[in-house]
């Protein structure tokens, strides 16, 4: 409190008054001070009061002040708070030991650890500093033009229990009859008493059963049944216009109203879309011929379609290259385990199911660290590189997570609503889930490089078509990802260790390699399914281990199911059926069902020889001169005449003439190249102007209709036509065919080993200018006659390719087997020991050899007879060729009936392809159950041979032999018209200990395969004896050897669990 006083200092007068008195200033001070508001003064005063005083206070004073303040606060804490504080301090101090322990080296073995030194100064390529979610702008998509408005009305559905129903059926009133009894007190006096024996009786209470429900009332109570529907009325204006036109025409016409309506209607046939007869794939198929998929990510691995070029590949990711006939899995040097596993699942699914238009049997794995290999060169060649380019190094370790986060934000999903596509806000810019795929919904998925129009199986057809049009509009407008951080169409070109580059986020057109597809429910491709978070994968489901006792017994007890069919003779007359037309042998055919007799007359025959990439037409003189190293195209134009029969059964006098017909035959020689066979197929289509049918003919299996085109003038030479040798050459031809107009000559090697005792041969000796006819000892008279006829036609026609002398000095000699001169064997080279001669045989050979193929590929062990395509009523001594055995899927079994003996031909086990890698699968590498089944098939085939012989021939004298492919004896080779040794097959079978020319009696071989016990020493050796099941070796031990080796009995062994049995067998060498 200050008293009133007055102080004078220069011009300033300060008056201190009472407590609340204002302070006066001099006029000079007021003029020099700036004008500030009260708020500014308060703020300045507050700032000085809070901070300026700290500058004047010493540091130790400040610490003391803080401690005082802390103590003041602590005074208010309870004892529990102090205890909690102490516990927190102890917990913090207990974790300080972690700072003193060295860091784990597990990170060194991860991908980031491997790239630590390499990526020390690198920065992520996808570096997004802003954490805000960036997604494309969501817009509704609709077609231009007005929305179609339909006229509709509500139509109510009558109920079965409504008022109309009750009013129609009148209610019937039920009358009740009541019985009344009048009693008086006197009536009770007449009641008599009688004492009865009391017997306890159990009374069964009848349970009341519920009454059956009224189905009509129950149906009426249901709320899920609609009682009305909306009827859409279309074309009102058109119908009204037609009605007026009909009324106008009916005034001056005497026609019916229906006829006038038909005349007044106008139909637009151009708007009618007929269903295509061809089953060509749609242009909206969910794959392309060349696709490169990138597998990248860490949490939710993304499988995306990228541009199929070499610059899209880097060492940090997995890539899958898909073509129609090849499947590559490229594994980068720094790819993580999750990416490798996901890529392996995708390629295995494609290989097994044939998805993505890829039909392959194996997956080709290319490792980025392997360097230059055959598979890698093919991989880079498909991506447009002639040589293996230097691959882009892997990017920053954080690149996978950054890529995964930002690529998911580019996902766009639309739903079809009426006539527009509406964006799904809940799934816009996020990974989709399976729950959005409803049965009646239509969705459009835009993943940038991929766009799918998905439709449920219950979606309307018109909405499906509308959704495709709207999706095409989005596709044609290009793409715009300016709102996003990355663009899914070109992001692959900046991933990895590259220079920073700014790529466009929008374009007016999508690239050609991008995919626009249409898929339906339950038919999604693997590339589409990989986009979902929770797509069910049942291959990864861990199921309960099956009970060992319920497993299938690996023993194959096969038995032929159609052995009775083997005793039935096949059809004698061959019939060539082309487009439901029976040609028979090419000259006539009688249809027993329609009682029609058809005759065929040749009008014209043209021939073309296939060159490398083109063809040349042959002259008429060379039509029947073929070479087994070439392929030919034959055009047969013929006329079909049909004759019927009268009621009496005699042929009809009427002979209606049919139309001209046309057939193309593609004949392939046994030594023609694959390229020529393919060229023949393409050129046949080019030559065909009338859409005529095409028939493929293989040398040795010519049908009778094809042979009849040449009228017995067909000759098949060895080699190629362009390599033929002109003069001074000896040729040996075997005569094939039994019908006069179907016989032909086939050239065989000039050697005594080519002779066969059951047919005739023609030797053309251009050196001595003569033709020699050699007749085998068992050649029939008919065979000898047709051989002479062939030689006569050769002399008359003198084909250019035969190089016969034009003079009349050509000699013709005929020699029978057993009466050959030394000069004859000098011409052929060798002697009669090189072939199986039947000169001394007393057996009858007037029969046709039969052959059966034995196989269990269909699940049942069946015997299918193979018939000669030009068989006839005459016996055919050599109806089959060697290629029918060796062209079958191996290992194969064939049973040949040679009337006097049976032959069981056993194929070979194919070796693994040497070009395949060790970790790649090969269909020929079959072990385990495959080998067991092969032994079971052999055993079943031998048992079939025994039953066949016992019923067809003398059961007391069983003559049968087993031979192996490549090791056939001469007796077996001479069952075929020509034989060529296969050294590759011979080497494979000789590796298994088999011998050349070995003829094993079938009874001895069957005894080995059906043997039940073996000595212990033989079972411990490898390979195991034939017929031993490698999964159950212990079953072939005798009781004594079993007890000695395993120290337990067989009964005790069977009671052990499966795992203990396996362990015991491994320990003793029986596994």
CSV table of C-alpha atoms in Angstrom, one decimal, residues 604-1032:
chain,number,residue,atom,x,y,z
A,604,UNK,CA,-10.8,-90.5,-111.8
A,605,UNK,CA,-7.6,-91.0,-109.8
A,606,UNK,CA,-5.0,-88.2,-109.2
A,607,UNK,CA,-1.7,-88.5,-107.3
A,608,UNK,CA,0.6,-85.9,-105.7
A,609,UNK,CA,4.0,-86.6,-104.1
A,610,UNK,CA,4.8,-84.5,-101.0
A,611,UNK,CA,8.1,-82.6,-101.0
A,612,UNK,CA,9.5,-80.6,-98.2
A,613,UNK,CA,7.0,-77.7,-98.3
A,614,UNK,CA,5.1,-78.3,-101.5
A,615,UNK,CA,3.9,-81.1,-103.7
A,616,UNK,CA,4.1,-82.3,-107.3
A,617,UNK,CA,1.6,-84.1,-109.4
A,618,UNK,CA,2.6,-87.5,-110.8
A,619,UNK,CA,1.9,-88.7,-114.3
A,620,UNK,CA,-0.6,-91.6,-114.9
A,621,UNK,CA,2.3,-94.0,-115.5
A,622,UNK,CA,3.6,-93.3,-111.9
A,623,UNK,CA,0.3,-93.5,-110.1
A,624,UNK,CA,1.0,-97.0,-108.6
A,625,UNK,CA,4.8,-96.5,-108.0
A,626,UNK,CA,5.3,-95.6,-104.3
A,627,UNK,CA,8.4,-95.2,-102.1
A,628,UNK,CA,8.5,-96.0,-98.4
A,629,UNK,CA,10.5,-92.8,-97.7
A,630,UNK,CA,7.8,-90.5,-99.2
A,631,UNK,CA,4.2,-89.5,-98.6
A,632,UNK,CA,1.5,-89.3,-101.2
A,633,UNK,CA,-1.9,-87.9,-101.6
A,634,UNK,CA,-4.5,-89.8,-103.7
A,635,UNK,CA,-7.7,-88.3,-105.0
A,636,UNK,CA,-10.4,-90.9,-105.8
A,637,UNK,CA,-13.5,-89.7,-107.5
A,638,UNK,CA,-16.1,-92.4,-107.9
A,639,UNK,CA,-19.8,-92.9,-108.6
A,640,UNK,CA,-22.2,-94.8,-106.3
A,641,UNK,CA,-25.0,-96.9,-107.8
A,642,UNK,CA,-27.7,-98.4,-105.6
A,643,UNK,CA,-29.7,-101.5,-106.4
A,644,UNK,CA,-32.5,-103.0,-104.4
A,645,UNK,CA,-34.2,-106.3,-104.4
A,646,UNK,CA,-37.7,-107.4,-105.3
A,647,UNK,CA,-40.1,-109.1,-102.9
A,648,UNK,CA,-39.0,-112.4,-104.3
A,649,UNK,CA,-35.4,-111.7,-103.2
A,650,UNK,CA,-34.0,-111.4,-106.7
A,651,UNK,CA,-32.0,-108.2,-107.6
A,652,UNK,CA,-34.1,-105.4,-108.9
A,653,UNK,CA,-34.1,-104.5,-112.6
A,654,UNK,CA,-34.0,-100.8,-111.7
A,655,UNK,CA,-30.5,-99.3,-111.4
A,656,UNK,CA,-30.7,-95.7,-110.1
A,657,UNK,CA,-27.5,-93.8,-110.7
A,658,UNK,CA,-26.1,-92.0,-107.7
A,659,UNK,CA,-24.1,-88.8,-107.4
A,660,UNK,CA,-20.4,-88.4,-107.8
A,661,UNK,CA,-18.3,-88.7,-104.6
A,662,UNK,CA,-14.8,-87.8,-103.6
A,663,UNK,CA,-12.2,-89.2,-101.1
A,664,UNK,CA,-8.6,-88.2,-100.4
A,665,UNK,CA,-6.2,-90.9,-99.2
A,666,UNK,CA,-3.0,-89.8,-97.5
A,667,UNK,CA,-0.5,-92.6,-97.8
A,668,UNK,CA,2.6,-92.5,-95.5
A,669,UNK,CA,5.6,-94.7,-96.1
A,670,UNK,CA,7.2,-96.5,-93.1
A,671,UNK,CA,10.3,-94.4,-93.4
A,672,UNK,CA,8.7,-91.0,-94.4
A,673,UNK,CA,9.7,-88.1,-92.2
A,674,UNK,CA,7.3,-86.4,-89.7
A,675,UNK,CA,7.5,-83.1,-91.6
A,676,UNK,CA,6.3,-84.7,-94.8
A,677,UNK,CA,3.4,-86.3,-92.9
A,678,UNK,CA,2.4,-82.9,-91.5
A,679,UNK,CA,2.8,-81.3,-94.9
A,680,UNK,CA,0.6,-83.9,-96.5
A,681,UNK,CA,-2.2,-83.1,-94.0
A,682,UNK,CA,-2.0,-79.4,-94.7
A,683,UNK,CA,-1.8,-79.8,-98.5
A,684,UNK,CA,-4.7,-82.1,-98.5
A,685,UNK,CA,-6.8,-79.3,-97.1
A,686,UNK,CA,-5.5,-77.0,-99.8
A,687,UNK,CA,-6.3,-79.5,-102.6
A,688,UNK,CA,-9.7,-80.2,-101.3
A,689,UNK,CA,-12.2,-77.9,-102.9
A,690,UNK,CA,-15.3,-79.9,-102.2
A,691,UNK,CA,-14.8,-80.6,-98.5
A,692,UNK,CA,-14.3,-84.3,-99.2
A,693,UNK,CA,-13.4,-86.8,-96.4
A,694,UNK,CA,-9.8,-87.7,-95.8
A,695,UNK,CA,-8.5,-91.2,-94.9
A,696,UNK,CA,-5.0,-91.8,-93.5
A,697,UNK,CA,-3.2,-94.9,-94.8
A,698,UNK,CA,0.0,-96.3,-93.2
A,699,UNK,CA,2.3,-98.6,-95.2
A,700,UNK,CA,1.6,-102.3,-94.4
A,701,UNK,CA,-2.0,-101.6,-93.2
A,702,UNK,CA,-3.6,-100.5,-96.5
A,703,UNK,CA,-7.3,-101.2,-96.7
A,704,UNK,CA,-8.7,-103.3,-99.5
A,705,UNK,CA,-10.6,-100.3,-101.0
A,706,UNK,CA,-7.2,-98.4,-101.4
A,707,UNK,CA,-5.4,-101.4,-102.9
A,708,UNK,CA,-8.2,-101.9,-105.5
A,709,UNK,CA,-7.5,-98.4,-106.9
A,710,UNK,CA,-4.4,-99.8,-108.7
A,711,UNK,CA,-6.0,-103.0,-110.1
A,712,UNK,CA,-2.9,-105.1,-109.0
A,713,UNK,CA,-0.3,-102.7,-110.4
A,714,UNK,CA,0.9,-101.3,-107.1
A,715,UNK,CA,4.6,-101.5,-106.3
A,716,UNK,CA,6.2,-100.1,-103.1
A,717,UNK,CA,10.0,-99.4,-103.4
A,718,UNK,CA,12.5,-98.8,-100.7
A,719,UNK,CA,14.0,-95.4,-100.2
A,720,UNK,CA,12.9,-92.0,-101.7
A,721,UNK,CA,11.9,-91.3,-105.2
A,722,UNK,CA,14.6,-88.6,-105.5
A,723,UNK,CA,17.3,-91.1,-104.5
A,724,UNK,CA,16.5,-94.0,-106.8
A,725,UNK,CA,19.3,-95.8,-108.6
A,726,UNK,CA,18.7,-96.4,-112.3
A,727,UNK,CA,20.4,-99.4,-113.8
A,728,UNK,CA,22.6,-102.3,-112.8
A,729,UNK,CA,20.6,-103.3,-109.7
A,730,UNK,CA,19.0,-106.4,-108.3
A,731,UNK,CA,15.7,-105.9,-106.5
A,732,UNK,CA,13.7,-108.4,-104.3
A,733,UNK,CA,9.9,-108.0,-104.0
A,734,UNK,CA,7.5,-110.0,-101.8
A,735,UNK,CA,4.0,-110.6,-103.1
A,736,UNK,CA,1.2,-109.4,-100.8
A,737,UNK,CA,-2.6,-109.5,-101.1
A,738,UNK,CA,-4.8,-112.5,-101.9
A,739,UNK,CA,-7.5,-111.0,-104.2
A,740,UNK,CA,-6.5,-110.5,-107.8
A,741,UNK,CA,-7.1,-106.7,-108.0
A,742,UNK,CA,-5.6,-106.1,-104.5
A,743,UNK,CA,-2.2,-107.7,-104.9
A,744,UNK,CA,0.9,-105.7,-104.9
A,745,UNK,CA,4.7,-106.0,-104.7
A,746,UNK,CA,6.7,-104.7,-101.7
A,747,UNK,CA,10.5,-104.4,-102.0
A,748,UNK,CA,12.5,-106.0,-99.2
A,749,UNK,CA,16.3,-106.1,-98.6
A,750,UNK,CA,18.2,-108.3,-101.1
A,751,UNK,CA,19.2,-111.1,-98.8
A,752,UNK,CA,18.3,-114.7,-98.2
A,753,UNK,CA,17.0,-113.7,-94.8
A,754,UNK,CA,14.1,-111.9,-96.5
A,755,UNK,CA,12.7,-115.1,-98.0
A,756,UNK,CA,9.5,-116.7,-96.5
A,757,UNK,CA,8.4,-120.2,-97.3
A,758,UNK,CA,4.6,-119.4,-97.3
A,759,UNK,CA,4.6,-116.9,-100.2
A,760,UNK,CA,6.2,-116.1,-103.5
A,761,UNK,CA,8.9,-113.5,-104.4
A,762,UNK,CA,9.8,-111.7,-107.6
A,763,UNK,CA,13.5,-110.9,-108.2
A,764,UNK,CA,14.2,-108.2,-110.9
A,765,UNK,CA,17.7,-108.6,-112.1
A,766,UNK,CA,18.5,-105.6,-114.3
A,767,UNK,CA,22.1,-106.8,-114.6
A,768,UNK,CA,21.2,-110.1,-116.4
A,769,UNK,CA,18.0,-108.6,-117.8
A,770,UNK,CA,15.7,-111.2,-116.3
A,771,UNK,CA,12.9,-111.7,-113.8
A,772,UNK,CA,12.9,-114.7,-111.4
A,773,UNK,CA,9.8,-116.0,-109.6
A,774,UNK,CA,10.7,-117.8,-106.4
A,775,UNK,CA,7.9,-119.9,-104.8
A,776,UNK,CA,8.1,-120.9,-101.2
A,777,UNK,CA,7.6,-124.6,-100.2
A,778,UNK,CA,4.2,-123.8,-98.6
A,779,UNK,CA,3.1,-121.2,-101.1
A,780,UNK,CA,-0.4,-122.1,-102.4
A,781,UNK,CA,-1.3,-122.6,-106.0
A,782,UNK,CA,-3.5,-119.5,-105.9
A,783,UNK,CA,-0.5,-117.5,-104.6
A,784,UNK,CA,1.7,-118.8,-107.5
A,785,UNK,CA,-1.0,-117.9,-110.0
A,786,UNK,CA,-1.4,-114.3,-108.9
A,787,UNK,CA,2.4,-113.9,-108.9
A,788,UNK,CA,2.6,-114.9,-112.5
A,789,UNK,CA,-0.2,-112.4,-113.3
A,790,UNK,CA,1.8,-109.7,-111.6
A,791,UNK,CA,4.9,-110.5,-113.6
A,792,UNK,CA,2.8,-110.4,-116.8
A,793,UNK,CA,1.4,-107.0,-116.0
A,794,UNK,CA,5.0,-105.8,-115.3
A,795,UNK,CA,6.1,-106.9,-118.7
A,796,UNK,CA,3.1,-105.3,-120.4
A,797,UNK,CA,3.3,-101.9,-118.5
A,798,UNK,CA,7.1,-101.8,-117.8
A,799,UNK,CA,6.9,-99.1,-115.1
A,800,UNK,CA,9.5,-96.4,-115.4
A,801,UNK,CA,10.7,-96.9,-111.8
A,802,UNK,CA,11.4,-100.6,-112.5
A,803,UNK,CA,13.9,-99.9,-115.3
A,804,UNK,CA,13.0,-102.9,-117.3
A,805,UNK,CA,14.6,-103.4,-120.7
A,806,UNK,CA,12.3,-102.3,-123.5
A,807,UNK,CA,13.5,-105.1,-125.8
A,808,UNK,CA,11.8,-108.5,-125.9
A,809,UNK,CA,14.9,-110.3,-124.6
A,810,UNK,CA,13.7,-110.1,-121.0
A,811,UNK,CA,13.6,-113.6,-119.5
A,812,UNK,CA,11.2,-114.9,-116.9
A,813,UNK,CA,12.4,-117.9,-114.7
A,814,UNK,CA,10.4,-119.7,-112.0
A,815,UNK,CA,12.2,-121.5,-109.1
A,816,UNK,CA,10.7,-123.5,-106.3
A,817,UNK,CA,12.2,-123.6,-102.8
A,818,UNK,CA,14.6,-126.4,-102.4
A,819,UNK,CA,15.6,-126.5,-106.0
A,820,UNK,CA,17.7,-123.3,-106.2
A,821,UNK,CA,21.0,-123.1,-107.9
A,822,UNK,CA,24.2,-121.7,-106.5
A,823,UNK,CA,23.8,-118.7,-108.8
A,824,UNK,CA,20.5,-118.0,-107.1
A,825,UNK,CA,22.1,-117.7,-103.7
A,826,UNK,CA,24.9,-115.7,-105.1
A,827,UNK,CA,22.5,-113.1,-106.4
A,828,UNK,CA,20.8,-112.8,-102.9
A,829,UNK,CA,23.9,-113.5,-100.8
A,830,UNK,CA,24.0,-116.2,-98.1
A,831,UNK,CA,22.2,-119.5,-97.9
A,832,UNK,CA,19.0,-121.1,-96.7
A,833,UNK,CA,20.1,-121.1,-93.1
A,834,UNK,CA,19.5,-117.4,-92.8
A,835,UNK,CA,15.7,-117.9,-92.8
A,836,UNK,CA,13.3,-120.4,-91.3
A,837,UNK,CA,12.7,-122.8,-94.2
A,838,UNK,CA,9.6,-125.1,-94.2
A,839,UNK,CA,10.8,-127.5,-96.9
A,840,UNK,CA,11.1,-130.4,-94.5
A,841,UNK,CA,7.9,-129.6,-92.5
A,842,UNK,CA,5.0,-132.0,-92.8
A,843,UNK,CA,2.5,-129.6,-91.2
A,844,UNK,CA,-0.5,-128.1,-93.0
A,845,UNK,CA,0.0,-124.3,-93.5
A,846,UNK,CA,-3.3,-123.5,-95.2
A,847,UNK,CA,-4.5,-121.0,-92.5
A,848,UNK,CA,-4.3,-117.4,-91.5
A,849,UNK,CA,-2.2,-116.3,-88.5
A,850,UNK,CA,-4.2,-114.6,-85.7
A,851,UNK,CA,-2.8,-112.0,-83.3
A,852,UNK,CA,-4.3,-110.6,-80.1
A,853,UNK,CA,-3.2,-107.6,-78.0
A,854,UNK,CA,-3.4,-108.2,-74.3
A,855,UNK,CA,-3.8,-105.1,-72.0
A,856,UNK,CA,-5.3,-104.0,-68.7
A,857,UNK,CA,-5.2,-100.2,-69.5
A,858,UNK,CA,-9.0,-100.0,-69.2
A,859,UNK,CA,-9.0,-101.6,-65.8
A,860,UNK,CA,-10.0,-105.1,-67.0
A,861,UNK,CA,-7.5,-107.5,-68.7
A,862,UNK,CA,-8.8,-107.8,-72.2
A,863,UNK,CA,-7.7,-109.6,-75.4
A,864,UNK,CA,-8.4,-107.6,-78.6
A,865,UNK,CA,-7.9,-109.3,-81.9
A,866,UNK,CA,-6.1,-107.4,-84.6
A,867,UNK,CA,-7.5,-108.0,-88.1
A,868,UNK,CA,-5.8,-107.7,-91.5
A,869,UNK,CA,-7.3,-104.7,-93.4
A,870,UNK,CA,-7.3,-106.6,-96.7
A,871,UNK,CA,-8.3,-110.1,-95.5
A,872,UNK,CA,-10.3,-112.4,-97.7
A,873,UNK,CA,-11.7,-115.9,-97.9
A,874,UNK,CA,-8.2,-117.1,-99.0
A,875,UNK,CA,-5.7,-117.8,-96.3
A,876,UNK,CA,-3.4,-114.9,-95.6
A,877,UNK,CA,0.1,-116.2,-94.5
A,878,UNK,CA,1.5,-112.9,-93.4
A,879,UNK,CA,-1.3,-110.6,-92.4
A,880,UNK,CA,0.6,-108.4,-90.0
A,881,UNK,CA,3.7,-106.2,-90.1
A,882,UNK,CA,6.4,-105.5,-87.6
A,883,UNK,CA,5.3,-101.9,-86.9
A,884,UNK,CA,2.1,-103.1,-85.3
A,885,UNK,CA,4.2,-104.5,-82.5
A,886,UNK,CA,6.8,-101.7,-82.0
A,887,UNK,CA,4.4,-98.8,-82.5
A,888,UNK,CA,2.2,-99.9,-79.5
A,889,UNK,CA,2.6,-98.2,-76.1
A,890,UNK,CA,5.3,-100.0,-74.3
A,891,UNK,CA,5.6,-102.3,-72.4
A,892,UNK,CA,3.1,-104.3,-74.5
A,893,UNK,CA,2.0,-107.9,-74.8
A,894,UNK,CA,0.9,-109.7,-78.0
A,895,UNK,CA,-0.3,-113.3,-78.3
A,896,UNK,CA,0.2,-114.8,-81.8
A,897,UNK,CA,-1.6,-118.0,-82.9
A,898,UNK,CA,0.5,-119.8,-85.6
A,899,UNK,CA,-1.8,-122.8,-85.5
A,900,UNK,CA,1.0,-125.2,-84.6
A,901,UNK,CA,2.3,-123.0,-81.8
A,902,UNK,CA,1.7,-119.9,-79.7
A,903,UNK,CA,4.0,-117.0,-79.4
A,904,UNK,CA,3.9,-114.4,-76.5
A,905,UNK,CA,5.8,-111.3,-77.6
A,906,UNK,CA,6.8,-109.1,-74.7
A,907,UNK,CA,7.8,-105.5,-75.2
A,908,UNK,CA,10.4,-103.4,-73.4
A,909,UNK,CA,10.5,-100.9,-70.5
A,910,UNK,CA,11.2,-97.4,-72.0
A,911,UNK,CA,14.2,-95.6,-70.6
A,912,UNK,CA,14.2,-92.1,-69.2
A,913,UNK,CA,14.7,-89.3,-71.6
A,914,UNK,CA,18.3,-88.2,-71.3
A,915,UNK,CA,17.5,-84.6,-72.1
A,916,UNK,CA,15.4,-84.3,-69.0
A,917,UNK,CA,16.8,-82.9,-65.8
A,918,UNK,CA,17.0,-85.1,-62.7
A,919,UNK,CA,14.3,-83.2,-60.9
A,920,UNK,CA,11.9,-83.3,-63.8
A,921,UNK,CA,9.2,-85.9,-64.2
A,922,UNK,CA,9.2,-88.4,-67.0
A,923,UNK,CA,6.3,-90.6,-67.9
A,924,UNK,CA,8.7,-93.5,-68.8
A,925,UNK,CA,10.3,-93.4,-65.3
A,926,UNK,CA,7.9,-95.9,-63.7
A,927,UNK,CA,8.8,-98.0,-60.7
A,928,UNK,CA,7.1,-99.6,-57.8
A,929,UNK,CA,3.4,-100.3,-58.6
A,930,UNK,CA,4.1,-100.0,-62.4
A,931,UNK,CA,6.6,-102.8,-62.3
A,932,UNK,CA,4.3,-104.9,-60.2
A,933,UNK,CA,1.4,-104.5,-62.6
A,934,UNK,CA,3.7,-105.4,-65.6
A,935,UNK,CA,4.6,-108.7,-63.9
A,936,UNK,CA,1.0,-109.3,-63.2
A,937,UNK,CA,0.0,-108.7,-66.8
A,938,UNK,CA,2.7,-111.1,-68.0
A,939,UNK,CA,1.5,-113.8,-65.6
A,940,UNK,CA,-2.1,-113.2,-66.7
A,941,UNK,CA,-1.1,-113.3,-70.4
A,942,UNK,CA,0.6,-116.7,-70.0
A,943,UNK,CA,-2.5,-118.1,-68.2
A,944,UNK,CA,-4.7,-116.9,-71.1
A,945,UNK,CA,-2.4,-118.6,-73.5
A,946,UNK,CA,-2.8,-121.9,-71.6
A,947,UNK,CA,-6.6,-121.6,-71.6
A,948,UNK,CA,-6.7,-120.7,-75.3
A,949,UNK,CA,-4.5,-123.6,-76.3
A,950,UNK,CA,-6.5,-126.1,-74.1
A,951,UNK,CA,-9.8,-125.2,-75.7
A,952,UNK,CA,-8.6,-124.7,-79.3
A,953,UNK,CA,-5.9,-127.4,-79.8
A,954,UNK,CA,-4.7,-130.5,-78.1
A,955,UNK,CA,-4.5,-129.7,-74.3
A,956,UNK,CA,-2.0,-132.6,-73.7
A,957,UNK,CA,0.6,-131.0,-75.9
A,958,UNK,CA,1.1,-127.3,-75.0
A,959,UNK,CA,3.5,-125.6,-77.5
A,960,UNK,CA,4.1,-122.0,-76.7
A,961,UNK,CA,7.1,-119.7,-76.5
A,962,UNK,CA,7.9,-116.4,-74.9
A,963,UNK,CA,10.1,-113.9,-76.7
A,964,UNK,CA,11.4,-110.5,-75.9
A,965,UNK,CA,11.4,-107.4,-78.1
A,966,UNK,CA,14.7,-106.9,-80.0
A,967,UNK,CA,15.8,-110.5,-79.2
A,968,UNK,CA,13.3,-112.4,-81.4
A,969,UNK,CA,14.5,-115.7,-82.9
A,970,UNK,CA,14.4,-116.4,-86.7
A,971,UNK,CA,11.2,-118.5,-86.3
A,972,UNK,CA,9.3,-115.6,-84.9
A,973,UNK,CA,10.7,-113.0,-87.4
A,974,UNK,CA,9.5,-115.2,-90.3
A,975,UNK,CA,5.9,-114.8,-89.2
A,976,UNK,CA,6.0,-111.3,-90.7
A,977,UNK,CA,6.6,-110.3,-94.4
A,978,UNK,CA,9.6,-108.2,-93.5
A,979,UNK,CA,11.7,-107.6,-90.4
A,980,UNK,CA,14.2,-105.0,-89.4
A,981,UNK,CA,16.3,-105.5,-86.2
A,982,UNK,CA,16.0,-102.8,-83.5
A,983,UNK,CA,19.4,-102.5,-81.8
A,984,UNK,CA,18.2,-99.9,-79.3
A,985,UNK,CA,15.5,-102.2,-78.0
A,986,UNK,CA,17.9,-105.1,-78.0
A,987,UNK,CA,20.3,-103.2,-75.7
A,988,UNK,CA,17.6,-102.3,-73.2
A,989,UNK,CA,16.4,-105.9,-72.8
A,990,UNK,CA,19.9,-107.4,-72.8
A,991,UNK,CA,20.7,-105.1,-69.8
A,992,UNK,CA,18.2,-107.2,-67.8
A,993,UNK,CA,20.1,-110.4,-68.4
A,994,UNK,CA,18.1,-111.7,-71.4
A,995,UNK,CA,19.7,-113.4,-74.4
A,996,UNK,CA,19.5,-112.9,-78.1
A,997,UNK,CA,17.3,-115.3,-80.0
A,998,UNK,CA,16.1,-116.9,-76.7
A,999,UNK,CA,12.9,-119.0,-77.0
A,1000,UNK,CA,11.6,-119.6,-73.4
A,1001,UNK,CA,8.9,-122.2,-73.0
A,1002,UNK,CA,5.8,-120.6,-71.7
A,1003,UNK,CA,5.2,-123.2,-69.0
A,1004,UNK,CA,8.7,-122.6,-67.5
A,1005,UNK,CA,8.2,-118.8,-67.5
A,1006,UNK,CA,4.8,-119.1,-65.9
A,1007,UNK,CA,6.2,-121.3,-63.2
A,1008,UNK,CA,8.8,-118.6,-62.3
A,1009,UNK,CA,6.1,-115.9,-62.1
A,1010,UNK,CA,3.8,-118.0,-59.9
A,1011,UNK,CA,6.5,-119.1,-57.6
A,1012,UNK,CA,5.5,-118.5,-53.9
A,1013,UNK,CA,8.8,-119.1,-52.0
A,1014,UNK,CA,12.4,-118.1,-52.7
A,1015,UNK,CA,15.7,-118.7,-50.8
A,1016,UNK,CA,16.7,-115.9,-48.5
A,1017,UNK,CA,19.9,-115.3,-50.5
A,1018,UNK,CA,17.9,-114.6,-53.7
A,1019,UNK,CA,15.6,-112.1,-52.0
A,1020,UNK,CA,18.4,-110.2,-50.5
A,1021,UNK,CA,20.0,-109.6,-53.9
A,1022,UNK,CA,19.1,-106.8,-56.4
A,1023,UNK,CA,17.5,-106.9,-58.8
A,1024,UNK,CA,14.8,-109.1,-57.4
A,1025,UNK,CA,13.7,-112.3,-59.2
A,1026,UNK,CA,11.0,-111.8,-61.8
A,1027,UNK,CA,7.5,-112.0,-60.3
A,1028,UNK,CA,8.5,-110.9,-56.8
A,1029,UNK,CA,6.4,-108.0,-55.4
A,1030,UNK,CA,9.0,-105.5,-54.1
A,1031,UNK,CA,6.5,-104.2,-51.5
A,1032,UNK,CA,5.9,-107.6,-49.9
